[in-house]
Short mmCIF file of C-alpha atoms in Angstrom, two decimals:
data_model
loop_
_atom_site.label_atom_id
_atom_site.label_comp_id
_atom_site.label_asym_id
_atom_site.label_seq_id
_atom_site.Cartn_x
_atom_site.Cartn_y
_atom_site.Cartn_z
CA MET A 5 -0.04 0.10 0.13
CA ASN A 6 3.01 2.21 0.04
CA GLN A 7 2.70 3.00 -3.54
CA ILE A 8 -1.10 3.98 -2.91
CA ALA A 9 -0.33 6.11 0.16
CA GLN A 10 2.33 8.27 -1.76
CA SER A 11 -0.18 8.62 -4.71
CA GLN A 12 -2.51 10.40 -2.14
CA MET A 13 0.29 13.37 -1.19
CA TRP A 14 -1.08 15.32 -4.32
CA LEU A 15 -4.69 14.96 -4.03
CA ASP A 16 -6.84 18.13 -3.41
CA THR A 17 -9.40 17.16 -0.58
CA THR A 18 -11.09 20.18 -1.12
CA LEU A 19 -12.21 19.16 -4.58
CA TYR A 20 -12.38 15.43 -3.86
CA PRO A 21 -13.28 15.47 0.05
CA PHE A 22 -14.63 11.83 0.01
CA LYS A 23 -13.16 8.84 2.00
CA ASN A 24 -10.91 6.49 0.32
CA ASN A 25 -11.97 2.90 0.30
CA TYR A 26 -10.09 -0.17 -0.85
CA ILE A 27 -10.84 -3.47 -2.13
CA SER A 28 -8.60 -6.33 -2.90
CA LEU A 29 -9.36 -7.72 -6.36
CA SER A 30 -7.55 -10.71 -8.06
CA SER A 31 -5.64 -8.19 -10.01
CA GLY A 32 -4.76 -5.48 -7.53
CA GLN A 33 -5.97 -3.06 -4.82
CA MET A 34 -9.02 -0.98 -6.37
CA HIS A 35 -9.86 2.50 -4.86
CA TYR A 36 -13.47 3.67 -4.82
CA ALA A 37 -15.53 6.41 -3.08
CA ASP A 38 -18.63 5.38 -1.84
CA GLU A 39 -21.01 8.11 -0.36
CA GLY A 40 -24.37 8.33 0.63
CA GLU A 41 -27.51 5.96 1.60
CA GLY A 42 -30.25 4.37 -0.68
CA GLU A 43 -30.41 3.14 -4.24
CA ILE A 44 -27.00 2.49 -5.73
CA ILE A 45 -25.55 4.91 -8.50
CA LEU A 46 -22.29 3.30 -9.69
CA PHE A 47 -20.02 5.55 -11.65
CA VAL A 48 -17.54 3.98 -14.37
CA HIS A 49 -14.60 6.42 -15.78
CA GLY A 50 -12.53 6.30 -19.03
CA THR A 51 -9.08 7.20 -19.81
CA PRO A 52 -7.26 9.31 -18.69
CA THR A 53 -9.51 10.08 -15.85
CA TRP A 54 -10.75 8.55 -12.70
CA SER A 55 -13.43 9.08 -10.14
CA PHE A 56 -12.62 12.58 -9.67
CA LEU A 57 -14.39 13.14 -12.91
CA TYR A 58 -17.74 12.36 -10.90
CA ARG A 59 -16.80 14.18 -7.76
CA ASP A 60 -19.88 16.80 -8.24
CA PHE A 61 -22.13 14.12 -9.06
CA ILE A 62 -21.24 12.22 -5.91
CA LYS A 63 -21.47 15.43 -4.02
CA ASP A 64 -25.20 16.02 -5.26
CA LEU A 65 -26.65 12.70 -5.77
CA SER A 66 -25.34 11.24 -2.73
CA LYS A 67 -27.94 13.12 -0.77
CA ASP A 68 -30.55 10.57 -1.82
CA HIS A 69 -28.57 7.86 -3.15
CA ARG A 70 -25.68 5.58 -2.44
CA CYS A 71 -22.95 6.91 -4.98
CA ILE A 72 -20.14 4.40 -5.63
CA ALA A 73 -17.29 5.58 -8.11
CA ILE A 74 -14.39 3.40 -8.93
CA ASP A 75 -11.05 3.94 -9.98
CA HIS A 76 -9.76 1.33 -12.34
CA LEU A 77 -6.47 -0.51 -11.74
CA GLY A 78 -3.80 1.70 -13.07
CA PHE A 79 -6.01 4.82 -12.83
CA GLY A 80 -6.65 7.41 -10.11
CA LEU A 81 -5.84 6.28 -6.63
CA SER A 82 -6.05 2.65 -7.41
CA GLU A 83 -2.83 0.37 -7.55
CA LYS A 84 -0.98 0.39 -10.83
CA PRO A 85 0.30 -3.13 -11.27
CA ILE A 86 2.53 -3.58 -14.18
CA ASN A 87 1.64 -6.99 -14.64
CA PHE A 88 -1.89 -6.17 -15.66
CA ASP A 89 -2.51 -5.92 -18.98
CA GLY A 90 -4.97 -3.06 -18.89
CA LYS A 91 -7.35 -4.04 -21.74
CA PRO A 92 -11.03 -3.30 -21.34
CA GLU A 93 -12.41 -6.90 -21.10
CA SER A 94 -9.79 -7.22 -17.89
CA HIS A 95 -11.07 -4.06 -16.50
CA ALA A 96 -14.63 -5.46 -17.15
CA LYS A 97 -13.78 -8.59 -15.06
CA ASN A 98 -12.46 -6.39 -12.46
CA LEU A 99 -15.61 -4.42 -12.07
CA THR A 100 -17.78 -7.81 -12.29
CA GLU A 101 -15.58 -8.92 -9.16
CA PHE A 102 -15.90 -5.59 -7.65
CA ILE A 103 -19.92 -5.79 -7.98
CA LYS A 104 -20.15 -9.29 -6.67
CA LYS A 105 -17.70 -8.67 -3.63
CA LEU A 106 -19.95 -5.56 -2.61
CA ASP A 107 -23.00 -7.58 -3.48
CA LEU A 108 -24.49 -4.44 -5.32
CA VAL A 109 -28.01 -4.86 -6.72
CA ASP A 110 -30.62 -2.39 -8.41
CA ILE A 111 -27.73 -0.48 -9.97
CA THR A 112 -27.98 2.60 -12.13
CA ILE A 113 -24.63 2.34 -13.96
CA ILE A 114 -23.00 5.43 -15.46
CA VAL A 115 -20.53 4.98 -18.17
CA HIS A 116 -18.34 7.31 -20.21
CA ASP A 117 -15.53 6.88 -22.62
CA PHE A 118 -13.86 3.43 -22.34
CA GLY A 119 -15.98 3.00 -19.24
CA GLY A 120 -18.71 2.37 -21.53
CA PRO A 121 -17.35 -0.91 -23.11
CA ILE A 122 -15.96 -1.73 -19.66
CA GLY A 123 -19.24 -0.84 -17.44
CA LEU A 124 -21.62 -2.13 -20.37
CA GLY A 125 -19.56 -5.38 -20.66
CA ALA A 126 -19.89 -5.83 -16.60
CA ALA A 127 -23.69 -4.71 -16.96
CA ILE A 128 -24.25 -7.49 -19.31
CA GLU A 129 -22.37 -10.17 -17.35
CA ASN A 130 -24.51 -9.13 -14.24
CA HIS A 131 -27.67 -8.07 -15.94
CA LEU A 132 -29.92 -9.05 -13.04
CA ARG A 133 -28.41 -6.60 -10.87
CA ILE A 134 -28.71 -3.63 -13.27
CA LYS A 135 -31.94 -1.45 -13.08
CA ARG A 136 -30.98 1.56 -15.36
CA VAL A 137 -28.05 2.83 -17.61
CA VAL A 138 -26.79 6.31 -18.29
CA LEU A 139 -24.50 6.70 -21.01
CA LEU A 140 -22.18 9.47 -21.90
CA ASN A 141 -20.22 9.75 -25.19
CA SER A 142 -18.93 6.23 -25.59
CA TRP A 143 -19.37 3.07 -27.88
CA LEU A 144 -19.71 -0.71 -27.94
CA TRP A 145 -18.96 -2.09 -31.31
CA ALA A 146 -16.06 -2.85 -33.45
CA THR A 147 -13.66 -0.26 -34.08
CA LYS A 148 -11.00 -1.89 -36.43
CA GLU A 149 -12.75 -0.58 -39.48
CA ILE A 150 -13.38 3.02 -38.41
CA PRO A 151 -10.70 5.19 -39.98
CA ALA A 152 -10.26 7.79 -37.20
CA ALA A 153 -9.72 4.59 -34.69
CA GLN A 154 -7.11 3.21 -37.26
CA LYS A 155 -5.20 6.51 -37.42
CA VAL A 156 -5.17 6.86 -33.47
CA ASN A 157 -3.95 2.99 -33.44
CA LYS A 158 -1.22 3.51 -36.06
CA ILE A 159 0.37 6.39 -33.65
CA ILE A 160 -0.17 4.86 -30.36
CA SER A 161 1.13 1.57 -31.38
CA SER A 162 4.40 3.26 -32.69
CA GLU A 163 7.69 4.07 -30.88
CA ILE A 164 6.58 7.71 -31.00
CA GLY A 165 3.38 6.63 -29.36
CA GLU A 166 5.19 4.89 -26.54
CA PHE A 167 7.42 7.91 -26.04
CA LEU A 168 4.54 10.46 -25.95
CA TYR A 169 2.28 8.12 -23.46
CA LEU A 170 5.25 6.91 -20.99
CA ARG A 171 7.85 9.70 -21.20
CA LEU A 172 5.67 12.71 -21.74
CA ASN A 173 2.44 11.89 -19.94
CA PHE A 174 0.65 13.18 -23.26
CA SER A 175 -2.81 11.59 -22.52
CA PRO A 176 -3.85 13.70 -19.40
CA LYS A 177 -1.73 16.81 -20.20
CA ILE A 178 -2.61 16.93 -23.87
CA LEU A 179 -5.52 14.70 -25.08
CA LEU A 180 -7.88 15.42 -22.07
CA LYS A 181 -7.46 19.34 -22.60
CA LYS A 182 -8.06 18.72 -26.51
CA GLY A 183 -11.30 16.67 -25.42
CA PHE A 184 -12.69 20.21 -24.07
CA TYR A 185 -14.87 22.47 -26.27
CA ASP A 186 -14.66 25.02 -24.06
CA LYS A 187 -10.95 25.23 -22.71
CA ASN A 188 -11.75 27.48 -20.06
CA LYS A 189 -13.90 24.65 -18.04
CA LEU A 190 -10.35 22.96 -17.49
CA LYS A 191 -9.21 25.03 -14.51
CA LYS A 192 -5.37 24.55 -13.70
CA ASN A 193 -6.05 23.08 -10.37
CA THR A 194 -8.49 20.64 -11.56
CA HIS A 195 -6.28 19.69 -14.54
CA ARG A 196 -3.47 19.09 -12.21
CA GLN A 197 -5.72 16.33 -10.24
CA TYR A 198 -5.95 14.21 -13.70
CA ILE A 199 -2.10 14.70 -14.49
CA GLN A 200 -0.71 13.83 -10.87
CA PRO A 201 -1.86 10.24 -10.66
CA PHE A 202 0.73 9.33 -13.47
CA PRO A 203 3.98 10.72 -11.75
CA THR A 204 6.39 7.71 -13.48
CA LYS A 205 6.97 5.70 -16.61
CA SER A 206 5.83 2.57 -15.12
CA SER A 207 2.46 4.57 -13.41
CA ARG A 208 1.43 5.46 -17.15
CA LEU A 209 1.27 1.84 -18.55
CA GLY A 210 -2.36 1.77 -18.01
CA LEU A 211 -2.64 4.73 -20.01
CA LEU A 212 -0.82 3.30 -22.90
CA ASN A 213 -2.36 -0.23 -22.69
CA ILE A 214 -5.88 0.99 -22.71
CA GLY A 215 -5.00 3.39 -25.71
CA LYS A 216 -3.71 0.34 -27.72
CA SER A 217 -7.17 -1.51 -26.77
CA LEU A 218 -9.12 1.07 -28.83
CA VAL A 219 -8.43 -1.01 -31.95
CA GLY A 220 -7.11 -3.86 -30.20
CA SER A 221 -10.13 -4.91 -28.14
CA SER A 222 -12.23 -4.36 -31.38
CA ASP A 223 -13.74 -7.97 -31.35
CA TRP A 224 -14.40 -8.15 -27.66
CA TYR A 225 -16.40 -4.66 -28.21
CA GLN A 226 -18.62 -6.39 -30.88
CA GLU A 227 -19.34 -9.39 -28.90
CA GLN A 228 -20.81 -7.04 -26.17
CA TRP A 229 -22.58 -5.19 -28.74
CA GLU A 230 -24.10 -8.41 -29.84
CA LYS A 231 -24.98 -9.69 -26.22
CA LEU A 232 -26.65 -6.06 -25.26
CA ASP A 233 -30.09 -7.52 -25.58
CA VAL A 234 -29.99 -8.47 -21.85
CA ILE A 235 -29.93 -4.99 -20.76
CA LYS A 236 -31.59 -3.15 -23.93
CA LYS A 237 -34.93 -3.07 -22.36
CA LYS A 238 -33.73 -1.38 -19.13
CA PRO A 239 -34.44 2.38 -18.95
CA TRP A 240 -31.60 4.22 -20.71
CA LEU A 241 -30.53 7.80 -20.30
CA ILE A 242 -27.95 9.03 -22.93
CA LEU A 243 -26.22 12.25 -22.28
CA TRP A 244 -23.91 13.54 -25.61
CA GLY A 245 -21.68 16.16 -26.00
CA MET A 246 -22.35 17.10 -29.61
CA LYS A 247 -19.09 19.01 -29.67
CA ASP A 248 -16.83 15.80 -29.05
CA ASP A 249 -13.78 15.57 -31.80
CA TYR A 250 -13.09 12.06 -30.16
CA LEU A 251 -16.66 10.63 -30.32
CA THR A 252 -18.51 12.48 -32.81
CA PRO A 253 -22.78 12.78 -33.44
CA ASP A 254 -22.21 9.72 -35.66
CA TYR A 255 -21.61 7.36 -32.74
CA LEU A 256 -24.83 8.94 -31.03
CA GLN A 257 -26.97 8.12 -34.05
CA LYS A 258 -25.78 4.49 -33.87
CA TRP A 259 -26.91 4.44 -30.34
CA LYS A 260 -30.34 6.11 -31.11
CA ASP A 261 -31.05 3.54 -34.09
CA HIS A 262 -30.31 0.49 -31.69
CA LEU A 263 -31.96 1.98 -28.46
CA PRO A 264 -35.24 3.68 -30.09
CA ASN A 265 -36.57 4.03 -26.51
CA ALA A 266 -33.79 5.63 -24.75
CA GLN A 267 -33.95 9.13 -23.32
CA ILE A 268 -31.40 11.55 -24.94
CA ASN A 269 -30.18 14.71 -23.97
CA LYS A 270 -27.80 16.81 -26.46
CA LEU A 271 -25.47 19.19 -25.10
CA GLU A 272 -23.28 21.70 -26.45
CA CYS A 273 -20.01 20.63 -25.22
CA GLY A 274 -16.97 18.32 -25.79
CA HIS A 275 -16.07 15.11 -24.54
CA PHE A 276 -15.78 15.60 -21.05
CA ILE A 277 -19.42 16.28 -20.34
CA GLN A 278 -18.93 15.83 -16.75
CA GLU A 279 -16.60 18.82 -16.48
CA GLU A 280 -18.30 21.26 -18.92
CA LYS A 281 -21.73 20.70 -18.07
CA SER A 282 -21.76 19.05 -14.77
CA ILE A 283 -24.88 20.87 -13.49
CA GLU A 284 -27.18 20.15 -16.42
CA THR A 285 -25.87 16.31 -16.65
CA ILE A 286 -26.53 16.05 -12.75
CA ASN A 287 -30.00 17.30 -12.87
CA ALA A 288 -30.96 15.08 -15.94
CA ILE A 289 -29.70 12.17 -13.93
CA ASP A 290 -31.30 13.06 -10.91
CA GLU A 291 -34.53 13.32 -12.62
CA PHE A 292 -33.91 10.10 -14.28
CA VAL A 293 -33.22 8.00 -11.40
CA SER A 294 -36.06 9.68 -9.31
#
């Protein structure tokens, strides 16, 4: 736990004032926030974020709900084991183990970015425990034929990509900022909380591995897409940042075609909807779960 304790030294507890909980999973020590009482809302982040992304959601929604927000292994305040492959399918297995160990039921699961395939993969596996789904800018289908994904994969799988990710901490420093439509919404002290979890080359392996999985796990995404029927009829809320350069409105259209009964809210913001439109997003979720 020394590595974990050391990782907390940079943590701004005025922004993230929650008790730090840990659970031992087969692959390592997972950190999570667990605040409030009542029906469960489970928050699942993507890359390069962590449960900090949902801090305002937890503060507000925990007044009436039990809000649980995990940090995937290799992210945030969780352990960063170098022998963990960091693939979305492995993160989904960890989330399933987490759900079962805490015996969570009647879950409203909230997913974003890579947390989409991770969270939905776990939701499909534990469909009897899922009550509702909230989806923010994400996907769940094969990516290997998508030109934009191919372009990203070519860069990240190269020596230059490895240098950028492992040496320069490129993902939280540059790519996160690029995901904002309104750059003024990313304050320096907030940005720091996304950069600081990755102080060393070895601590950034999780970022590199999940990045390589954008195309590398394409077949697994498609398998989950084909299994989605087990949770398709549950209530869905889709909140979509329409100015997202990473996951464009074309992705939203595919969700709309597949989930015709989903409630959809479109917002004028970029990829990190939780930061740019936190109040609107929290209010929509509050109404949806109430």
